[in-house]
Amino acid sequence: MKGKRILAGSAALVVGALALAGCSAGGSSNDGKVEMTLWQNSTTGPGQQFWKDAIAAFERENPDVTIKMQSVQNEDMDGKLQTSLNAGDPPDIFLQRGGGKMAAMVQAGQLMDLTDKIEGEAKDNISEGSFKAETYQDKVWAMPLSVLPGGIFYSQDLYTAAGITENPTTIDDLVAANDKLKATGVAPLALGAKDAWPAAHWFYWFAIRECAPKTMEETGDSKDFSDPCWLKAAEDLEKFAATEPFNEGFLTTSAQQGAGSSAGLVANHKAAGELMGAWDPGVIASLTPDEQPLPDLAWYPFPEVPGGKGEPGSIMGGVDGYSCAAQAPKECADFLNFVASNDQQTAYYKAYNSPPVNKVAQEAVTEPYLKQILEAYNQAPFVSQWLDTVLGQNVGNALNVAVVSMLAGQSTPQQMIDEANKAGAKG
């Protein structure tokens, strides 16, 4: 990770690499018993089972601790979490996306400072770069668990059937590959635009290709999209969408829920691939007919955009971690150290099919596409968190909605950028 810049959120961030009934933060009782609540975003399959198993194992080692888990649908997590935090009734342990969202929680005094609480195998075997993605004002506010760079996950069998022998390396290559795929009767790219953020990912990627890293960093702080590269990225997306690369009905397709979602279309060979983060293999696996990993799944990085100011090889994607609420008991940090340990990180990787942050657990990775993802991530000259994470919830959500409006033909690229600037001016 040395020599790499990581855009994680506002300028103050260190850069380098349901409200549900009965889920208030726990605590210690008079008899020494401790109860904690955990919110995580796997609602089915091996991911959910990982958390059940991890909780059971931790409770065996810590018989005075009980952890109650809530599975929250990914698309609902941010809103419900923010509501609970603002109400002063948050879960003790919860998914942390980082960036501007995390910075806002720190500024509101809602997170536990973990800087001096990280120990054992978590401290020994997780890279400095991964911790920096969870750092704000020189303090660590979340335990990183998985690196989640993005790219195009695709079916090797469908690409082979279409006569595609080499992965696209430029946008023109991707358009040509899509035309070959359409000729075989499958959708080239699945898109769950109903959830907004998957559609916005296309804009994020065009932006990291068109905009210089310095511009990306400055906009992450200023929320000002006046640099011409932002409009150029929007125009790139509009032009690409005009080639009809996405599944029919993509505007009403969800991202990760059921066989008809974008991930489900890939899982069932109804679409050749999708642009997504490195959590996608696990989601796809949960939606195949036998609920097993897709055997022909492969990956390549987002193609380059000739003439763009972005540094070639730059990558979009963050680090998923878990935070403790400010009022959580001290055992919360113990649990985070536990789930970041070698054995638990290996189990996490096997459950989610996503790259773990623990270097010992990374040795267990066997899938070629995950090895490619780790290599691309480690070699990238610049890494940006997902832009909606960098920009914070209000501006990020407004940007996501503006992208969908443009793809729906309800606005122009300029109008999309105007909406982003309007949201940025409000903060």
Short mmCIF file of C-alpha atoms in Angstrom, two decimals:
data_model
loop_
_atom_site.label_atom_id
_atom_site.label_comp_id
_atom_site.label_asym_id
_atom_site.label_seq_id
_atom_site.Cartn_x
_atom_site.Cartn_y
_atom_site.Cartn_z
CA MET A 1 0.00 0.00 0.00
CA LYS A 2 3.02 2.32 0.15
CA GLY A 3 2.88 5.15 -2.33
CA LYS A 4 -0.87 4.75 -2.82
CA ARG A 5 -3.35 7.51 -2.17
CA ILE A 6 -6.74 6.60 -0.79
CA LEU A 7 -9.68 8.98 -0.95
CA ALA A 8 -11.71 8.06 2.10
CA GLY A 9 -13.84 11.09 2.83
CA SER A 10 -13.52 14.73 3.84
CA ALA A 11 -10.15 16.45 3.88
CA ALA A 12 -9.93 15.89 7.62
CA LEU A 13 -9.86 12.17 7.06
CA VAL A 14 -6.45 10.54 7.11
CA VAL A 15 -5.82 9.44 3.54
CA GLY A 16 -3.50 6.67 2.49
CA ALA A 17 -4.49 3.51 1.32
CA LEU A 18 -35.22 0.05 12.92
CA ALA A 19 -35.39 1.95 14.52
CA LEU A 20 -35.99 -1.64 15.64
CA ALA A 21 -37.75 -2.54 18.85
CA GLY A 22 -35.47 -3.75 21.58
CA CYS A 23 -32.18 -2.91 19.86
CA SER A 24 -30.88 -0.12 22.06
CA ALA A 25 -27.24 -0.22 23.04
CA GLY A 26 -26.52 -2.80 25.69
CA GLY A 27 -24.47 -2.63 28.83
CA SER A 28 -23.40 -4.34 32.01
CA SER A 29 -25.93 -5.38 34.62
CA ASN A 30 -25.37 -5.62 38.36
CA ASP A 31 -24.53 -9.32 38.09
CA GLY A 32 -21.72 -8.69 35.60
CA LYS A 33 -23.68 -9.91 32.59
CA VAL A 34 -23.23 -7.92 29.38
CA GLU A 35 -25.72 -7.70 26.51
CA MET A 36 -24.88 -6.15 23.16
CA THR A 37 -26.74 -5.70 19.88
CA LEU A 38 -25.27 -6.17 16.41
CA TRP A 39 -26.61 -4.94 13.08
CA GLN A 40 -25.20 -6.54 9.94
CA ASN A 41 -26.42 -6.56 6.33
CA SER A 42 -26.55 -10.24 5.36
CA THR A 43 -30.15 -11.39 5.47
CA THR A 44 -29.68 -14.89 4.03
CA GLY A 45 -27.07 -17.52 3.25
CA PRO A 46 -23.49 -18.00 4.42
CA GLY A 47 -22.95 -14.34 5.31
CA GLN A 48 -25.72 -14.38 7.88
CA GLN A 49 -24.48 -17.75 9.14
CA PHE A 50 -20.99 -16.34 9.62
CA TRP A 51 -22.29 -13.81 12.12
CA LYS A 52 -24.37 -16.41 13.95
CA ASP A 53 -21.33 -18.67 14.23
CA ALA A 54 -18.99 -15.83 15.23
CA ILE A 55 -21.37 -14.69 17.95
CA ALA A 56 -21.75 -18.25 19.28
CA ALA A 57 -17.96 -18.76 19.35
CA PHE A 58 -17.36 -15.43 21.12
CA GLU A 59 -20.07 -16.17 23.67
CA ARG A 60 -18.47 -19.54 24.42
CA GLU A 61 -15.19 -17.78 25.18
CA ASN A 62 -16.99 -15.00 27.08
CA PRO A 63 -19.87 -16.64 28.96
CA ASP A 64 -20.96 -13.38 30.59
CA VAL A 65 -21.60 -11.76 27.20
CA THR A 66 -24.72 -12.11 25.07
CA ILE A 67 -24.97 -10.60 21.59
CA LYS A 68 -28.32 -10.16 19.86
CA MET A 69 -28.08 -9.91 16.08
CA GLN A 70 -30.37 -8.02 13.71
CA SER A 71 -30.11 -8.69 9.96
CA VAL A 72 -30.88 -5.48 8.09
CA GLN A 73 -31.33 -5.37 4.32
CA ASN A 74 -28.31 -3.59 2.84
CA GLU A 75 -30.35 -0.90 1.08
CA ASP A 76 -32.11 -0.08 4.36
CA MET A 77 -29.02 -0.03 6.57
CA ASP A 78 -27.85 3.56 6.24
CA GLY A 79 -31.25 5.15 6.82
CA LYS A 80 -32.21 2.96 9.78
CA LEU A 81 -28.79 3.30 11.34
CA GLN A 82 -28.85 7.08 11.07
CA THR A 83 -32.31 7.19 12.62
CA SER A 84 -31.20 5.06 15.56
CA LEU A 85 -28.02 7.07 16.07
CA ASN A 86 -29.88 10.37 16.01
CA ALA A 87 -32.42 8.99 18.48
CA GLY A 88 -29.63 7.99 20.87
CA ASP A 89 -30.74 4.37 20.61
CA PRO A 90 -28.17 2.72 18.31
CA PRO A 91 -26.99 -0.89 18.18
CA ASP A 92 -23.71 -1.48 20.01
CA ILE A 93 -21.97 -2.98 16.96
CA PHE A 94 -22.80 -2.05 13.37
CA LEU A 95 -21.58 -1.99 9.79
CA GLN A 96 -19.39 1.02 9.04
CA ARG A 97 -18.96 2.24 5.45
CA GLY A 98 -16.46 4.96 6.34
CA GLY A 99 -15.84 8.19 4.46
CA GLY A 100 -17.99 11.23 5.04
CA LYS A 101 -20.65 9.08 6.68
CA MET A 102 -18.23 7.95 9.37
CA ALA A 103 -16.83 11.47 9.79
CA ALA A 104 -20.33 12.78 10.53
CA MET A 105 -20.84 10.09 13.19
CA VAL A 106 -17.54 11.00 14.84
CA GLN A 107 -18.38 14.69 14.81
CA ALA A 108 -21.70 13.89 16.48
CA GLY A 109 -19.94 11.89 19.22
CA GLN A 110 -21.66 8.65 18.18
CA LEU A 111 -18.67 6.28 17.85
CA MET A 112 -16.23 4.61 20.24
CA ASP A 113 -12.56 5.46 19.69
CA LEU A 114 -10.87 2.12 18.94
CA THR A 115 -7.33 3.45 18.49
CA ASP A 116 -5.88 1.95 21.68
CA LYS A 117 -8.26 -1.00 21.82
CA ILE A 118 -7.05 -2.93 18.75
CA GLU A 119 -4.88 -5.85 19.78
CA GLY A 120 -3.82 -9.43 19.09
CA GLU A 121 -4.00 -10.89 15.58
CA ALA A 122 -6.10 -7.97 14.37
CA LYS A 123 -3.29 -5.55 15.22
CA ASP A 124 -0.55 -7.86 13.95
CA ASN A 125 -2.06 -8.97 10.64
CA ILE A 126 -4.15 -6.11 9.23
CA SER A 127 -2.32 -3.58 7.10
CA GLU A 128 -1.88 0.05 8.00
CA GLY A 129 -3.68 0.99 4.78
CA SER A 130 -6.82 -0.87 5.82
CA PHE A 131 -6.85 0.90 9.19
CA LYS A 132 -6.32 4.27 7.54
CA ALA A 133 -9.53 3.75 5.59
CA GLU A 134 -11.26 3.66 9.01
CA THR A 135 -9.33 6.61 10.44
CA TYR A 136 -10.51 10.16 11.06
CA GLN A 137 -8.48 12.87 12.78
CA ASP A 138 -5.71 10.35 13.52
CA LYS A 139 -8.03 7.99 15.43
CA VAL A 140 -9.45 4.62 14.38
CA TRP A 141 -13.24 4.39 14.54
CA ALA A 142 -13.95 0.99 12.97
CA MET A 143 -12.41 -2.44 12.62
CA PRO A 144 -11.79 -3.20 8.92
CA LEU A 145 -12.92 -6.64 7.80
CA SER A 146 -12.94 -6.71 4.01
CA VAL A 147 -11.44 -4.80 1.10
CA LEU A 148 -14.12 -4.28 -1.54
CA PRO A 149 -12.73 -2.89 -4.80
CA GLY A 150 -15.13 -2.75 -7.71
CA GLY A 151 -15.03 -3.96 -11.27
CA ILE A 152 -17.05 -6.06 -13.68
CA PHE A 153 -17.97 -9.53 -12.46
CA TYR A 154 -18.97 -11.75 -15.37
CA SER A 155 -19.76 -15.25 -16.58
CA GLN A 156 -16.78 -16.73 -18.38
CA ASP A 157 -19.07 -19.25 -20.10
CA LEU A 158 -21.29 -16.53 -21.57
CA TYR A 159 -18.29 -14.50 -22.72
CA THR A 160 -16.78 -17.57 -24.37
CA ALA A 161 -20.09 -18.42 -26.06
CA ALA A 162 -20.16 -14.89 -27.48
CA GLY A 163 -16.65 -15.25 -28.89
CA ILE A 164 -15.06 -12.78 -26.46
CA THR A 165 -11.52 -14.03 -26.00
CA GLU A 166 -9.97 -11.06 -24.16
CA ASN A 167 -11.31 -8.90 -21.37
CA PRO A 168 -12.18 -5.34 -22.44
CA THR A 169 -9.53 -2.82 -21.48
CA THR A 170 -11.17 0.34 -22.91
CA ILE A 171 -14.77 1.53 -23.05
CA ASP A 172 -14.81 0.94 -26.82
CA ASP A 173 -13.73 -2.66 -26.15
CA LEU A 174 -16.58 -3.01 -23.66
CA VAL A 175 -19.16 -1.71 -26.15
CA ALA A 176 -17.88 -4.17 -28.77
CA ALA A 177 -18.06 -7.05 -26.27
CA ASN A 178 -21.59 -6.03 -25.31
CA ASP A 179 -22.67 -6.17 -28.95
CA LYS A 180 -21.37 -9.73 -29.21
CA LEU A 181 -23.23 -10.72 -26.06
CA LYS A 182 -26.50 -9.18 -27.27
CA ALA A 183 -26.18 -11.26 -30.45
CA THR A 184 -26.32 -14.41 -28.28
CA GLY A 185 -29.56 -13.32 -26.62
CA VAL A 186 -28.30 -12.36 -23.16
CA ALA A 187 -28.16 -8.95 -21.51
CA PRO A 188 -24.52 -7.82 -21.53
CA LEU A 189 -24.72 -6.03 -18.17
CA ALA A 190 -27.22 -6.32 -15.36
CA LEU A 191 -28.08 -3.12 -13.50
CA GLY A 192 -30.26 -2.76 -10.42
CA ALA A 193 -31.08 0.92 -10.85
CA LYS A 194 -34.16 0.67 -8.62
CA ASP A 195 -31.76 0.94 -5.67
CA ALA A 196 -30.04 3.99 -7.24
CA TRP A 197 -26.49 3.37 -5.96
CA PRO A 198 -25.68 0.58 -8.48
CA ALA A 199 -26.53 2.96 -11.33
CA ALA A 200 -24.46 5.68 -9.72
CA HIS A 201 -21.48 3.32 -9.63
CA TRP A 202 -21.23 3.74 -13.41
CA PHE A 203 -20.88 7.48 -12.96
CA TYR A 204 -18.34 7.03 -10.16
CA TRP A 205 -16.17 4.90 -12.40
CA PHE A 206 -16.34 7.24 -15.35
CA ALA A 207 -15.40 10.03 -12.92
CA ILE A 208 -12.32 8.24 -11.58
CA ARG A 209 -11.22 7.79 -15.19
CA GLU A 210 -11.96 11.40 -16.25
CA CYS A 211 -10.92 13.29 -13.10
CA ALA A 212 -7.41 13.63 -11.70
CA PRO A 213 -6.92 12.23 -8.17
CA LYS A 214 -6.41 15.77 -6.85
CA THR A 215 -9.77 16.80 -8.27
CA MET A 216 -11.46 13.78 -6.70
CA GLU A 217 -9.92 14.66 -3.34
CA GLU A 218 -10.86 18.33 -3.56
CA THR A 219 -14.45 17.56 -4.51
CA GLY A 220 -14.72 15.05 -1.67
CA ASP A 221 -14.07 17.97 0.66
CA SER A 222 -15.78 20.88 -1.12
CA LYS A 223 -18.76 19.01 -2.64
CA ASP A 224 -18.18 21.24 -5.68
CA PHE A 225 -18.56 19.54 -9.07
CA SER A 226 -17.59 22.53 -11.22
CA ASP A 227 -14.44 20.95 -12.68
CA PRO A 228 -15.21 20.02 -16.31
CA CYS A 229 -14.21 16.40 -15.70
CA TRP A 230 -17.43 15.77 -13.76
CA LEU A 231 -19.59 16.86 -16.67
CA LYS A 232 -17.42 14.83 -19.04
CA ALA A 233 -17.99 11.74 -16.86
CA ALA A 234 -21.75 12.31 -16.98
CA GLU A 235 -21.60 12.69 -20.76
CA ASP A 236 -19.55 9.48 -20.99
CA LEU A 237 -22.23 7.63 -19.07
CA GLU A 238 -25.04 9.03 -21.19
CA LYS A 239 -23.20 7.99 -24.36
CA PHE A 240 -22.49 4.52 -23.00
CA ALA A 241 -26.10 4.03 -21.88
CA ALA A 242 -27.24 4.93 -25.39
CA THR A 243 -25.57 1.71 -26.63
CA GLU A 244 -28.22 -0.20 -24.60
CA PRO A 245 -25.83 -2.33 -22.54
CA PHE A 246 -28.19 -3.03 -19.63
CA ASN A 247 -30.93 -5.56 -19.00
CA GLU A 248 -34.46 -4.72 -20.08
CA GLY A 249 -36.27 -2.95 -17.25
CA PHE A 250 -33.07 -2.02 -15.44
CA LEU A 251 -34.72 1.08 -13.94
CA THR A 252 -37.13 -1.12 -11.94
CA THR A 253 -34.63 -3.91 -11.19
CA SER A 254 -33.30 -4.26 -7.63
CA ALA A 255 -29.65 -5.00 -6.97
CA GLN A 256 -29.40 -7.92 -4.60
CA GLN A 257 -32.83 -9.31 -3.71
CA GLY A 258 -33.99 -12.45 -5.49
CA ALA A 259 -33.41 -14.15 -8.84
CA GLY A 260 -34.76 -11.14 -10.72
CA SER A 261 -32.25 -8.73 -9.19
CA SER A 262 -29.13 -7.69 -11.08
CA ALA A 263 -27.01 -10.13 -9.05
CA GLY A 264 -29.68 -12.79 -9.60
CA LEU A 265 -29.58 -12.27 -13.37
CA VAL A 266 -25.84 -12.98 -13.35
CA ALA A 267 -26.28 -15.91 -10.96
CA ASN A 268 -28.77 -17.51 -13.36
CA HIS A 269 -26.94 -16.67 -16.61
CA LYS A 270 -29.66 -14.23 -17.72
CA ALA A 271 -27.06 -11.47 -17.89
CA ALA A 272 -23.38 -11.76 -18.64
CA GLY A 273 -22.06 -9.53 -15.88
CA GLU A 274 -22.48 -6.49 -13.68
CA LEU A 275 -20.42 -3.62 -12.34
CA MET A 276 -20.24 -4.07 -8.59
CA GLY A 277 -18.00 -4.19 -5.53
CA ALA A 278 -16.12 -7.24 -4.30
CA TRP A 279 -19.03 -8.35 -2.12
CA ASP A 280 -20.78 -9.40 -5.34
CA PRO A 281 -19.47 -13.01 -5.53
CA GLY A 282 -21.09 -13.81 -2.21
CA VAL A 283 -24.40 -12.22 -3.23
CA ILE A 284 -24.34 -14.04 -6.57
CA ALA A 285 -23.58 -17.34 -4.81
CA SER A 286 -26.65 -16.93 -2.60
CA LEU A 287 -28.85 -16.53 -5.70
CA THR A 288 -27.67 -19.44 -7.88
CA PRO A 289 -30.09 -22.40 -8.15
CA ASP A 290 -27.97 -24.50 -5.74
CA GLU A 291 -26.91 -21.50 -3.61
CA GLN A 292 -23.27 -22.26 -4.36
CA PRO A 293 -20.60 -19.96 -5.87
CA LEU A 294 -20.99 -19.45 -9.61
CA PRO A 295 -18.32 -21.77 -11.03
CA ASP A 296 -17.55 -19.67 -14.11
CA LEU A 297 -17.44 -16.30 -12.33
CA ALA A 298 -14.59 -14.04 -13.41
CA TRP A 299 -13.60 -10.38 -13.03
CA TYR A 300 -11.84 -7.52 -14.76
CA PRO A 301 -11.25 -3.90 -13.74
CA PHE A 302 -13.36 -1.07 -15.10
CA PRO A 303 -12.03 -0.23 -18.57
CA GLU A 304 -9.88 2.82 -19.16
CA VAL A 305 -11.28 5.96 -20.80
CA PRO A 306 -8.77 7.31 -23.34
CA GLY A 307 -8.01 10.98 -22.80
CA GLY A 308 -9.18 11.06 -19.20
CA LYS A 309 -7.14 12.75 -16.48
CA GLY A 310 -7.47 9.89 -14.02
CA GLU A 311 -4.36 7.85 -13.28
CA PRO A 312 -4.51 4.54 -15.20
CA GLY A 313 -5.19 1.64 -12.89
CA SER A 314 -6.98 3.77 -10.30
CA ILE A 315 -9.70 1.83 -8.55
CA MET A 316 -13.00 2.57 -6.85
CA GLY A 317 -13.99 0.73 -3.72
CA GLY A 318 -13.68 0.86 -0.02
CA VAL A 319 -13.09 -1.11 3.11
CA ASP A 320 -16.06 -2.48 5.03
CA GLY A 321 -15.67 -2.43 8.77
CA TYR A 322 -17.63 -2.46 12.00
CA SER A 323 -17.90 0.28 14.60
CA CYS A 324 -18.93 0.38 18.24
CA ALA A 325 -21.45 2.94 19.40
CA ALA A 326 -20.02 5.52 21.81
CA GLN A 327 -22.03 4.12 24.71
CA ALA A 328 -21.30 0.45 23.95
CA PRO A 329 -19.66 -1.64 26.69
CA LYS A 330 -15.92 -2.30 26.48
CA GLU A 331 -16.63 -5.86 25.35
CA CYS A 332 -17.66 -4.42 22.01
CA ALA A 333 -14.00 -3.80 21.13
CA ASP A 334 -13.17 -7.33 22.30
CA PHE A 335 -15.71 -8.72 19.85
CA LEU A 336 -14.27 -6.67 16.97
CA ASN A 337 -10.77 -7.96 17.74
CA PHE A 338 -12.25 -11.46 17.74
CA VAL A 339 -13.93 -11.20 14.31
CA ALA A 340 -10.73 -9.70 12.86
CA SER A 341 -8.59 -12.61 14.09
CA ASN A 342 -6.98 -15.06 11.66
CA ASP A 343 -9.52 -17.87 11.95
CA GLN A 344 -12.55 -15.61 11.93
CA GLN A 345 -11.25 -13.64 8.95
CA THR A 346 -10.72 -16.89 7.06
CA ALA A 347 -14.30 -17.89 7.89
CA TYR A 348 -15.47 -14.42 6.79
CA TYR A 349 -13.78 -14.82 3.42
CA LYS A 350 -15.30 -18.27 2.90
CA ALA A 351 -18.76 -17.01 3.80
CA TYR A 352 -18.71 -13.82 1.75
CA ASN A 353 -16.36 -14.76 -1.10
CA SER A 354 -14.78 -11.34 -0.68
CA PRO A 355 -11.14 -10.45 0.07
CA PRO A 356 -10.37 -10.28 3.81
CA VAL A 357 -8.10 -7.60 5.26
CA ASN A 358 -6.17 -10.00 7.51
CA LYS A 359 -2.97 -10.98 5.67
CA VAL A 360 -2.98 -14.51 7.14
CA ALA A 361 -6.56 -15.03 5.97
CA GLN A 362 -5.62 -13.69 2.53
CA GLU A 363 -3.35 -16.71 2.14
CA ALA A 364 -6.49 -18.88 2.10
CA VAL A 365 -7.91 -17.08 -0.96
CA THR A 366 -8.03 -19.51 -3.89
CA GLU A 367 -10.41 -17.93 -6.44
CA PRO A 368 -8.45 -16.44 -9.34
CA TYR A 369 -10.77 -13.43 -9.57
CA LEU A 370 -10.27 -12.57 -5.90
CA LYS A 371 -6.51 -12.82 -6.34
CA GLN A 372 -6.83 -10.49 -9.35
CA ILE A 373 -8.86 -8.03 -7.28
CA LEU A 374 -6.30 -7.99 -4.48
CA GLU A 375 -3.48 -7.53 -6.99
CA ALA A 376 -5.28 -4.67 -8.76
CA TYR A 377 -6.07 -3.04 -5.42
CA ASN A 378 -2.51 -3.34 -4.14
CA GLN A 379 -1.03 -1.97 -7.38
CA ALA A 380 -3.51 0.89 -7.87
CA PRO A 381 -1.86 4.33 -7.79
CA PHE A 382 -5.06 5.86 -6.40
CA VAL A 383 -8.03 4.33 -4.58
CA SER A 384 -11.29 6.14 -3.91
CA GLN A 385 -14.06 5.07 -1.61
CA TRP A 386 -17.48 4.94 -3.29
CA LEU A 387 -18.40 8.55 -3.98
CA ASP A 388 -21.67 8.47 -2.03
CA THR A 389 -19.64 7.32 0.97
CA VAL A 390 -17.00 10.01 0.45
CA LEU A 391 -19.59 12.75 0.05
CA GLY A 392 -21.72 11.75 3.03
CA GLN A 393 -25.32 10.63 3.16
CA ASN A 394 -27.15 13.79 2.06
CA VAL A 395 -24.96 14.74 -0.91
CA GLY A 396 -24.24 11.13 -1.83
CA ASN A 397 -27.89 10.16 -1.96
CA ALA A 398 -28.76 13.22 -4.02
CA LEU A 399 -26.02 12.34 -6.50
CA ASN A 400 -27.25 8.76 -6.78
CA VAL A 401 -30.81 9.89 -7.50
CA ALA A 402 -29.57 12.42 -10.07
CA VAL A 403 -27.71 9.67 -11.96
CA VAL A 404 -30.85 7.53 -12.18
CA SER A 405 -32.88 10.51 -13.41
CA MET A 406 -30.39 11.03 -16.22
CA LEU A 407 -30.40 7.34 -17.18
CA ALA A 408 -34.20 7.47 -17.22
CA GLY A 409 -34.03 10.30 -19.75
CA GLN A 410 -35.53 12.78 -17.31
CA SER A 411 -32.51 15.07 -17.27
CA THR A 412 -29.31 15.89 -19.15
CA PRO A 413 -25.71 15.44 -18.01
CA GLN A 414 -25.55 19.15 -17.21
CA GLN A 415 -28.74 18.97 -15.17
CA MET A 416 -27.33 15.99 -13.31
CA ILE A 417 -24.21 17.95 -12.35
CA ASP A 418 -26.37 20.96 -11.41
CA GLU A 419 -28.32 18.74 -9.00
CA ALA A 420 -25.08 17.47 -7.47
CA ASN A 421 -23.81 21.01 -7.02
CA LYS A 422 -27.12 22.09 -5.49
CA ALA A 423 -26.90 19.27 -2.94
CA GLY A 424 -23.23 20.08 -2.28
CA ALA A 425 -24.04 23.72 -1.58
CA LYS A 426 -26.51 22.62 1.09
CA GLY A 427 -23.94 20.28 2.59
#
